[in-house]
CSV table of C-alpha atoms in Angstrom, one decimal:
chain,number,residue,atom,x,y,z
A,174,MET,CA,14.3,22.5,17.7
A,175,ASN,CA,10.9,23.5,18.9
A,176,ASP,CA,9.5,20.4,20.8
A,177,GLN,CA,5.9,21.4,20.4
A,178,ALA,CA,6.2,21.8,16.7
A,179,ALA,CA,7.9,18.4,16.4
A,180,ARG,CA,5.2,16.8,18.6
A,181,GLN,CA,2.4,18.3,16.5
A,182,LEU,CA,4.0,17.0,13.3
A,183,LEU,CA,4.6,13.5,14.6
A,184,PHE,CA,1.0,13.2,15.9
A,185,GLN,CA,-0.3,14.5,12.6
A,186,MET,CA,1.7,12.0,10.6
A,187,ALA,CA,1.1,9.1,13.0
A,188,ASP,CA,-2.6,9.6,13.3
A,189,ASP,CA,-2.9,9.9,9.5
A,190,ALA,CA,-1.1,6.7,9.0
A,191,LEU,CA,-3.0,4.8,11.7
A,192,ILE,CA,-6.5,5.9,10.5
A,193,MET,CA,-5.6,5.4,6.8
A,194,GLY,CA,-4.2,2.0,7.6
A,195,HIS,CA,-7.3,1.0,9.5
A,196,ARG,CA,-9.6,2.3,6.8
A,197,ASN,CA,-7.7,0.4,4.1
A,198,SER,CA,-7.7,-2.7,6.2
A,199,GLU,CA,-11.4,-2.7,6.0
A,200,TRP,CA,-11.0,-4.2,2.5
A,201,THR,CA,-9.2,-7.2,3.8
A,202,GLY,CA,-11.2,-10.3,2.7
A,203,ILE,CA,-13.6,-8.4,0.5
A,204,GLY,CA,-11.1,-6.9,-2.1
A,205,PRO,CA,-11.9,-7.2,-5.8
A,206,THR,CA,-9.5,-10.1,-6.5
A,207,LEU,CA,-7.4,-12.3,-4.3
A,208,GLU,CA,-4.1,-10.9,-5.4
A,209,GLU,CA,-5.3,-7.3,-5.0
A,210,ASP,CA,-6.8,-8.2,-1.6
A,211,ILE,CA,-3.3,-9.4,-0.5
A,212,ALA,CA,-1.6,-6.3,-1.8
A,213,PHE,CA,-4.0,-3.8,-0.4
A,214,SER,CA,-4.0,-5.5,3.0
A,215,SER,CA,-0.3,-5.6,3.1
A,216,MET,CA,-0.1,-1.9,2.4
A,217,ALA,CA,-2.6,-1.2,5.1
A,218,GLN,CA,-0.3,-3.1,7.4
A,219,ASP,CA,2.6,-1.0,6.3
A,220,LYS,CA,0.7,2.2,7.2
A,221,ILE,CA,0.0,0.9,10.7
A,222,GLY,CA,3.7,0.1,10.9
A,223,HIS,CA,4.5,3.7,10.1
A,224,ALA,CA,2.2,4.8,12.8
A,225,TYR,CA,3.8,2.5,15.2
A,226,GLN,CA,7.3,3.9,14.4
A,227,LEU,CA,6.1,7.5,14.8
A,228,TYR,CA,4.3,6.9,18.1
A,229,SER,CA,7.5,5.2,19.2
A,230,ILE,CA,9.4,8.4,18.6
A,231,LEU,CA,6.8,10.3,20.6
A,232,HIS,CA,7.1,7.8,23.4
A,233,ARG,CA,10.9,7.5,23.5
A,234,GLN,CA,11.9,11.1,22.8
A,235,PHE,CA,9.0,13.3,23.8
A,236,GLY,CA,7.8,11.5,26.9
A,237,GLU,CA,4.4,10.5,25.5
A,238,ALA,CA,2.6,7.3,26.6
A,239,ASP,CA,3.4,3.9,25.2
A,240,VAL,CA,2.5,3.1,21.6
A,241,ASP,CA,-0.7,1.1,22.3
A,242,THR,CA,-2.0,3.8,24.6
A,243,LEU,CA,-1.3,6.5,21.9
A,244,ALA,CA,-3.0,4.5,19.2
A,245,PHE,CA,-5.9,3.0,21.1
A,246,GLY,CA,-6.3,5.0,24.3
A,247,ARG,CA,-6.9,8.6,23.2
A,248,LYS,CA,-10.0,10.7,22.9
A,249,GLU,CA,-11.2,11.7,19.4
A,250,LYS,CA,-10.5,15.4,20.2
A,251,THR,CA,-6.8,14.7,20.6
A,252,PHE,CA,-6.4,13.1,17.2
A,253,ARG,CA,-4.6,15.3,14.7
A,254,SER,CA,-5.4,13.3,11.5
A,255,CYS,CA,-6.9,15.1,8.5
A,256,GLN,CA,-10.5,14.4,7.6
A,257,LEU,CA,-9.4,12.8,4.3
A,258,VAL,CA,-8.4,9.6,6.0
A,259,GLU,CA,-11.5,9.3,8.1
A,260,LEU,CA,-14.0,9.0,5.3
A,261,PRO,CA,-15.6,5.6,4.8
A,262,ILE,CA,-14.0,3.3,2.2
A,263,GLY,CA,-16.7,3.9,-0.5
A,264,ASP,CA,-16.4,1.8,-3.6
A,265,TYR,CA,-13.0,0.5,-4.6
A,266,GLY,CA,-12.4,3.4,-7.0
A,267,PHE,CA,-13.0,5.8,-4.1
A,268,SER,CA,-10.4,4.0,-1.9
A,269,LEU,CA,-7.9,3.9,-4.8
A,270,MET,CA,-8.4,7.6,-5.6
A,271,ARG,CA,-7.9,8.4,-1.9
A,272,GLN,CA,-4.7,6.3,-1.9
A,273,PHE,CA,-3.5,8.2,-4.9
A,274,LEU,CA,-4.1,11.6,-3.3
A,275,PHE,CA,-2.8,10.6,0.1
A,276,ASP,CA,0.3,8.7,-0.8
A,277,SER,CA,1.4,11.2,-3.4
A,278,ALA,CA,1.6,13.6,-0.4
A,279,GLU,CA,3.2,11.0,1.8
A,280,VAL,CA,6.0,10.5,-0.7
A,281,LEU,CA,6.7,14.2,-0.8
A,282,ARG,CA,6.5,14.7,2.9
A,283,TYR,CA,8.8,11.8,3.8
A,284,THR,CA,11.3,12.7,1.1
A,285,SER,CA,11.6,16.2,2.6
A,286,LEU,CA,12.1,14.6,6.0
A,287,GLN,CA,15.0,12.4,4.9
A,288,SER,CA,17.4,15.2,6.0
A,289,SER,CA,15.5,16.3,9.1
A,290,ALA,CA,17.6,17.3,12.1
A,291,LEU,CA,15.3,15.0,14.2
A,292,THR,CA,17.5,12.0,13.4
A,293,SER,CA,15.0,9.3,14.4
A,294,LEU,CA,12.5,10.8,12.0
A,295,ALA,CA,15.1,11.2,9.2
A,296,GLN,CA,16.1,7.5,9.6
A,297,LEU,CA,12.4,6.5,9.5
A,298,ALA,CA,11.9,8.5,6.3
A,299,VAL,CA,14.8,6.7,4.6
A,300,LYS,CA,13.5,3.3,5.9
A,301,VAL,CA,10.0,3.7,4.5
A,302,LYS,CA,11.0,5.1,1.1
A,303,GLY,CA,10.6,1.8,-0.7
A,304,GLU,CA,7.2,1.0,0.9
A,305,LEU,CA,5.8,4.4,0.0
A,306,ARG,CA,7.1,4.1,-3.5
A,307,TYR,CA,5.1,0.9,-3.9
A,308,HIS,CA,2.0,2.4,-2.3
A,309,SER,CA,2.2,5.4,-4.7
A,310,MET,CA,2.9,3.2,-7.7
A,311,HIS,CA,0.0,0.9,-6.8
A,312,ALA,CA,-2.4,3.8,-6.8
A,313,ASP,CA,-1.0,5.2,-10.0
A,314,VAL,CA,-1.4,1.9,-11.9
A,315,TRP,CA,-4.9,1.3,-10.7
A,316,VAL,CA,-6.2,4.8,-11.2
A,317,LYS,CA,-4.6,5.0,-14.7
A,318,GLN,CA,-6.1,1.7,-15.7
A,319,LEU,CA,-9.6,2.5,-14.4
A,320,ALA,CA,-9.5,6.0,-15.9
A,321,ASN,CA,-8.9,4.3,-19.3
A,322,GLY,CA,-11.3,1.5,-18.6
A,323,THR,CA,-15.1,1.6,-19.2
A,324,GLU,CA,-17.4,4.6,-19.1
A,325,GLU,CA,-18.5,3.4,-15.7
A,326,SER,CA,-15.1,3.0,-14.2
A,327,LYS,CA,-14.1,6.4,-15.5
A,328,ALA,CA,-17.3,8.1,-14.2
A,329,ARG,CA,-16.9,6.5,-10.8
A,330,LEU,CA,-13.3,7.7,-10.5
A,331,GLN,CA,-14.2,11.2,-11.5
A,332,THR,CA,-17.0,11.2,-8.9
A,333,ALA,CA,-14.6,10.0,-6.2
A,334,LEU,CA,-12.1,12.6,-7.2
A,335,ASN,CA,-14.6,15.4,-7.0
A,336,GLU,CA,-15.8,14.3,-3.6
A,337,LEU,CA,-12.3,13.7,-2.2
A,338,TRP,CA,-10.6,16.9,-3.6
A,339,PRO,CA,-11.6,19.4,-0.8
A,340,TYR,CA,-10.6,16.8,1.8
A,341,ALA,CA,-7.3,16.1,0.1
A,342,LEU,CA,-6.5,19.9,0.2
A,343,GLY,CA,-7.2,19.6,3.9
A,344,MET,CA,-4.2,17.4,4.4
A,345,PHE,CA,-2.1,20.6,4.3
A,346,GLU,CA,-4.0,22.5,7.0
A,347,GLU,CA,-1.6,24.3,9.3
A,348,GLY,CA,-1.8,22.9,12.8
A,349,ASP,CA,-0.5,24.5,16.0
A,350,TRP,CA,3.2,25.5,16.1
A,351,GLN,CA,3.4,25.6,12.3
A,352,GLU,CA,5.3,28.9,12.5
A,353,ALA,CA,7.9,27.4,14.8
A,354,ARG,CA,8.8,24.7,12.1
A,355,THR,CA,11.8,25.0,10.0
A,356,THR,CA,12.5,23.0,6.9
A,357,ALA,CA,15.9,21.8,8.1
A,358,GLU,CA,14.3,20.4,11.3
A,359,LEU,CA,10.9,19.2,10.3
A,360,GLY,CA,10.7,19.2,6.5
A,361,LEU,CA,8.8,21.3,4.1
A,362,ALA,CA,6.1,23.6,5.5
A,363,GLU,CA,2.5,22.6,4.7
A,364,GLY,CA,2.1,25.4,2.1
A,365,ARG,CA,5.2,24.4,0.1
A,366,LEU,CA,4.3,20.8,0.3
A,367,LYS,CA,0.8,21.6,-1.0
A,368,ALA,CA,2.3,23.4,-4.0
A,369,GLN,CA,4.6,20.5,-4.8
A,370,TRP,CA,1.7,18.1,-4.4
A,371,LEU,CA,-0.7,20.1,-6.6
A,372,GLU,CA,1.9,20.2,-9.4
A,373,LEU,CA,2.4,16.4,-9.1
A,374,VAL,CA,-1.2,15.2,-8.9
A,375,GLN,CA,-2.6,17.7,-11.4
A,376,ALA,CA,-0.1,16.5,-14.0
A,377,LYS,CA,-0.9,12.9,-13.5
A,378,LEU,CA,-4.7,13.3,-13.4
A,379,LYS,CA,-4.6,15.3,-16.6
A,380,GLY,CA,-2.5,12.6,-18.2
A,381,TRP,CA,-5.2,10.1,-17.3
A,382,ASN,CA,-7.9,12.4,-18.8
A,383,LEU,CA,-9.5,13.1,-15.4
A,384,ASN,CA,-10.8,16.6,-14.6
A,385,VAL,CA,-9.0,18.3,-11.8
A,386,PRO,CA,-11.8,19.9,-9.6
A,387,SER,CA,-11.7,23.7,-9.6
A,388,ASP,CA,-13.0,23.8,-6.0
A,389,SER,CA,-10.1,25.1,-4.0
A,390,ASN,CA,-11.8,25.3,-0.5
A,391,PRO,CA,-10.2,22.7,1.7
A,392,VAL,CA,-12.0,20.8,4.4
A,393,GLU,CA,-10.0,21.6,7.5
A,394,GLY,CA,-10.2,21.0,11.2
A,395,GLY,CA,-8.5,17.7,11.6
A,396,ARG,CA,-5.1,19.1,12.6
A,397,GLN,CA,-6.8,21.1,15.4
A,398,GLY,CA,-8.8,18.1,16.6
A,399,TYR,CA,-12.1,18.8,14.8
A,400,HIS,CA,-13.2,15.7,13.0
A,401,SER,CA,-15.9,14.5,10.7
A,402,GLU,CA,-18.8,12.4,11.9
A,403,TYR,CA,-16.9,9.3,10.7
A,404,LEU,CA,-13.9,9.3,13.1
A,405,ALA,CA,-15.8,8.5,16.3
A,406,PRO,CA,-17.4,5.2,15.1
A,407,LEU,CA,-14.1,4.2,13.5
A,408,LEU,CA,-12.3,4.7,16.8
A,409,LEU,CA,-15.0,2.7,18.6
A,410,GLU,CA,-14.5,-0.2,16.3
A,411,MET,CA,-10.7,0.0,16.2
A,412,THR,CA,-10.3,0.2,20.0
A,413,GLU,CA,-12.9,-2.4,20.9
A,414,VAL,CA,-10.4,-5.0,22.1
A,415,PHE,CA,-8.2,-2.5,23.9
A,416,SER,CA,-11.2,-1.1,25.7
A,417,ILE,CA,-12.2,-4.5,27.0
A,418,ASP,CA,-8.7,-5.5,28.0
A,419,PRO,CA,-5.9,-3.0,27.7
A,420,SER,CA,-3.3,-5.7,28.5
A,421,ALA,CA,-4.5,-8.2,25.9
A,422,SER,CA,-1.8,-9.6,23.7
A,423,TRP,CA,-1.7,-12.1,20.8
B,366,MET,CA,-26.5,-9.9,1.7
B,367,LYS,CA,-26.6,-10.2,5.5
B,368,SER,CA,-23.3,-11.0,7.0
B,369,LEU,CA,-21.7,-11.4,10.5
B,370,ASP,CA,-19.0,-9.1,9.2
B,371,PRO,CA,-20.0,-5.4,9.8
B,372,ARG,CA,-17.9,-4.4,6.8
B,373,VAL,CA,-19.8,-6.6,4.4
B,374,ASN,CA,-23.1,-5.2,5.7
B,375,ARG,CA,-21.8,-1.6,5.3
B,376,MET,CA,-20.9,-2.3,1.7
B,377,GLY,CA,-24.5,-3.1,0.9
B,378,ALA,CA,-23.2,-5.6,-1.7
B,379,GLU,CA,-25.6,-7.5,-3.8
B,380,LYS,CA,-25.3,-11.1,-5.0
B,381,VAL,CA,-23.5,-11.1,-8.4
B,382,ASP,CA,-24.6,-13.1,-11.4
B,383,SER,CA,-21.4,-15.1,-11.7
B,384,ALA,CA,-22.0,-15.9,-15.4
B,385,ALA,CA,-22.3,-12.2,-16.2
B,386,ALA,CA,-19.2,-11.5,-14.1
B,387,ASP,CA,-17.2,-14.0,-16.0
B,388,GLU,CA,-18.2,-12.4,-19.3
B,389,ASN,CA,-16.7,-9.1,-18.1
B,390,ASN,CA,-13.5,-10.7,-16.9
B,391,TYR,CA,-10.8,-9.9,-19.4
B,392,TRP,CA,-8.0,-10.6,-16.9
B,393,GLU,CA,-5.4,-13.1,-17.8
B,394,SER,CA,-3.2,-15.6,-16.1
B,395,PHE,CA,0.5,-14.7,-15.6
B,396,GLU,CA,3.4,-16.9,-14.4
B,397,VAL,CA,5.8,-15.4,-11.9
B,398,PHE,CA,9.5,-16.0,-11.7
B,399,HIS,CA,11.5,-14.9,-8.7
B,400,GLN,CA,15.2,-14.3,-8.0
B,401,LYS,CA,16.4,-14.2,-4.4
B,402,LYS,CA,20.0,-13.3,-5.1
B,403,THR,CA,21.7,-11.3,-7.8
B,404,GLY,CA,23.2,-13.6,-10.4
B,405,THR,CA,21.2,-16.7,-9.5
B,406,ALA,CA,18.5,-18.3,-11.6
B,407,TYR,CA,14.9,-17.1,-11.7
B,408,VAL,CA,12.7,-19.7,-10.2
B,409,HIS,CA,9.0,-20.2,-11.1
B,410,VAL,CA,7.0,-19.5,-7.9
B,411,GLY,CA,3.4,-19.5,-9.1
B,412,SER,CA,0.8,-17.7,-11.1
B,413,LEU,CA,-1.7,-14.8,-10.7
B,414,GLN,CA,-4.5,-13.0,-12.5
B,415,ALA,CA,-3.9,-9.5,-13.8
B,416,SER,CA,-5.2,-7.1,-16.5
B,417,ASP,CA,-1.8,-6.7,-18.1
B,418,HIS,CA,2.0,-6.9,-17.5
B,419,GLU,CA,2.1,-3.7,-15.5
B,420,MET,CA,-0.7,-4.9,-13.1
B,421,ALA,CA,0.9,-8.4,-13.0
B,422,MET,CA,4.2,-7.0,-11.8
B,423,LEU,CA,2.4,-4.8,-9.2
B,424,LEU,CA,0.5,-7.8,-7.8
B,425,ALA,CA,3.5,-10.1,-8.0
B,426,LYS,CA,5.6,-7.8,-5.8
B,427,GLU,CA,3.3,-8.4,-2.8
B,428,GLN,CA,2.2,-11.9,-3.7
B,429,TYR,CA,5.6,-13.4,-4.2
B,430,GLY,CA,8.1,-10.8,-3.1
B,431,ARG,CA,7.1,-9.8,0.4
B,432,ARG,CA,8.0,-13.0,2.3
B,433,GLN,CA,11.5,-13.5,1.1
B,434,THR,CA,14.5,-11.4,-0.1
B,435,THR,CA,14.0,-10.4,-3.7
B,436,THR,CA,16.5,-9.1,-6.3
B,437,GLY,CA,14.3,-9.5,-9.3
B,438,LEU,CA,10.9,-10.6,-10.7
B,439,TRP,CA,9.7,-11.7,-14.1
B,440,VAL,CA,6.1,-12.0,-15.1
B,441,VAL,CA,5.1,-13.8,-18.3
B,442,LYS,CA,1.7,-14.4,-19.8
B,443,THR,CA,0.8,-18.0,-19.2
B,444,THR,CA,-0.2,-18.3,-22.9
B,445,ASN,CA,3.4,-17.3,-23.8
B,446,VAL,CA,4.9,-20.3,-22.0
B,447,PHE,CA,5.2,-23.2,-24.5
B,448,VAL,CA,5.1,-26.6,-22.9
B,449,MET,CA,6.4,-30.0,-24.2
B,450,GLU,CA,3.6,-32.5,-24.7
B,451,PRO,CA,3.6,-35.3,-22.1
B,452,ASP,CA,4.2,-38.0,-24.8
B,453,GLU,CA,7.2,-36.2,-26.2
B,454,ILE,CA,9.0,-36.7,-22.8
B,455,GLU,CA,9.8,-40.1,-24.3
B,456,MET,CA,12.7,-38.5,-26.2
B,457,PHE,CA,14.6,-38.2,-22.9
B,458,SER,CA,14.9,-41.9,-22.3
B,459,THR,CA,18.4,-43.1,-23.2
B,460,THR,CA,20.0,-46.5,-23.4
B,461,SER,CA,22.0,-47.6,-20.3
B,462,SER,CA,25.2,-47.4,-22.2
B,463,LYS,CA,24.9,-43.6,-22.6
B,464,THR,CA,24.4,-42.7,-18.9
B,465,HIS,CA,27.9,-41.2,-18.9
B,466,ARG,CA,26.3,-38.2,-20.6
B,467,GLU,CA,24.2,-37.4,-17.7
B,468,ALA,CA,25.9,-35.0,-15.4
B,469,VAL,CA,24.5,-36.8,-12.3
B,470,GLU,CA,26.9,-39.6,-13.0
B,471,TYR,CA,30.0,-37.3,-12.4
B,472,LYS,CA,31.9,-38.2,-9.2
B,473,VAL,CA,32.2,-34.5,-8.2
B,474,ARG,CA,28.5,-33.9,-8.5
B,475,ASP,CA,27.9,-34.3,-4.8
B,476,LYS,CA,30.7,-31.8,-4.0
B,477,ILE,CA,29.3,-29.3,-6.5
B,478,SER,CA,25.9,-29.6,-5.0
B,479,ALA,CA,27.2,-29.2,-1.5
B,480,PHE,CA,29.2,-26.1,-2.5
B,481,LYS,CA,26.1,-24.6,-4.2
B,482,GLU,CA,24.0,-25.4,-1.2
B,483,LYS,CA,26.5,-23.8,1.1
B,484,ASN,CA,26.7,-20.6,-1.0
B,485,LYS,CA,23.0,-20.1,-1.6
């Protein structure tokens, strides 16, 4: 297996999960209802757990730094997360729509990794299957209900979808070493994943009477280390404690 | 609203008229029943608010399922649970000569309970 290709993929996935988890955790304590607050916070925690596991693989098998340093001690430029996960939380419909677009892709990606020749990653893909199923179901139920709710809820969702769409397409940007990846080793290539994802989300969105945006220009850059204006302030806030005391524990 | 929490300030949330919010609230109360082992009884663990059964199940999963092993969940609209009136409880009082009917009187009861406890 090509080590560089594996490294790139693991960083992409880990950084996506970490930043998505951090963003979604911003709803903790201010969610729309108590029960939903608990559910959304718990899923944000799951995402940070996925990041932890992926950074652990990088640390154990690829000689990278320890997990805390990988998560909290890196410069913005070294992050390989897509720009979709960096965007501020917006209104709740925006965060739910992002969860729908993001976790639909996560389910497909992890499913294709269940048979990866990188055993640690294959085992992780099997382990998180149930959690991802719930995350995806959560987004489906909410988006469906709000799309069939009031004029306002439907309009807000459609606005969120239009805004998020180019960023969602950017999830499948090809990073470095993409050509060295094989399906048997590191799962479906970005292009094939994108095709599966498009088919899945377009069918669901149409079923909920939402308009799939015709814009097909992705917002890319994240996989190469080029980020939106929103990542730097997020990292500043997320790493505040670590920056003050890297050995802090609680 | 000015808050010490940067996230709240970022939201730019405004104070909500609680009466108007109540008027828009069509969510209902659901009762949640949890099973921790296949074949055992579902136990009432609490309630929650949701828009319908689908949403209730979604929220019950995290609310009541994540801290313990779970093999099943039931959600039931609170309005679909029919409750005996407190004064009707009177019907359960029996004369002392009929206590043999109550299973608690059986000599093996302790053993059964101990066995059940052990095999939980």
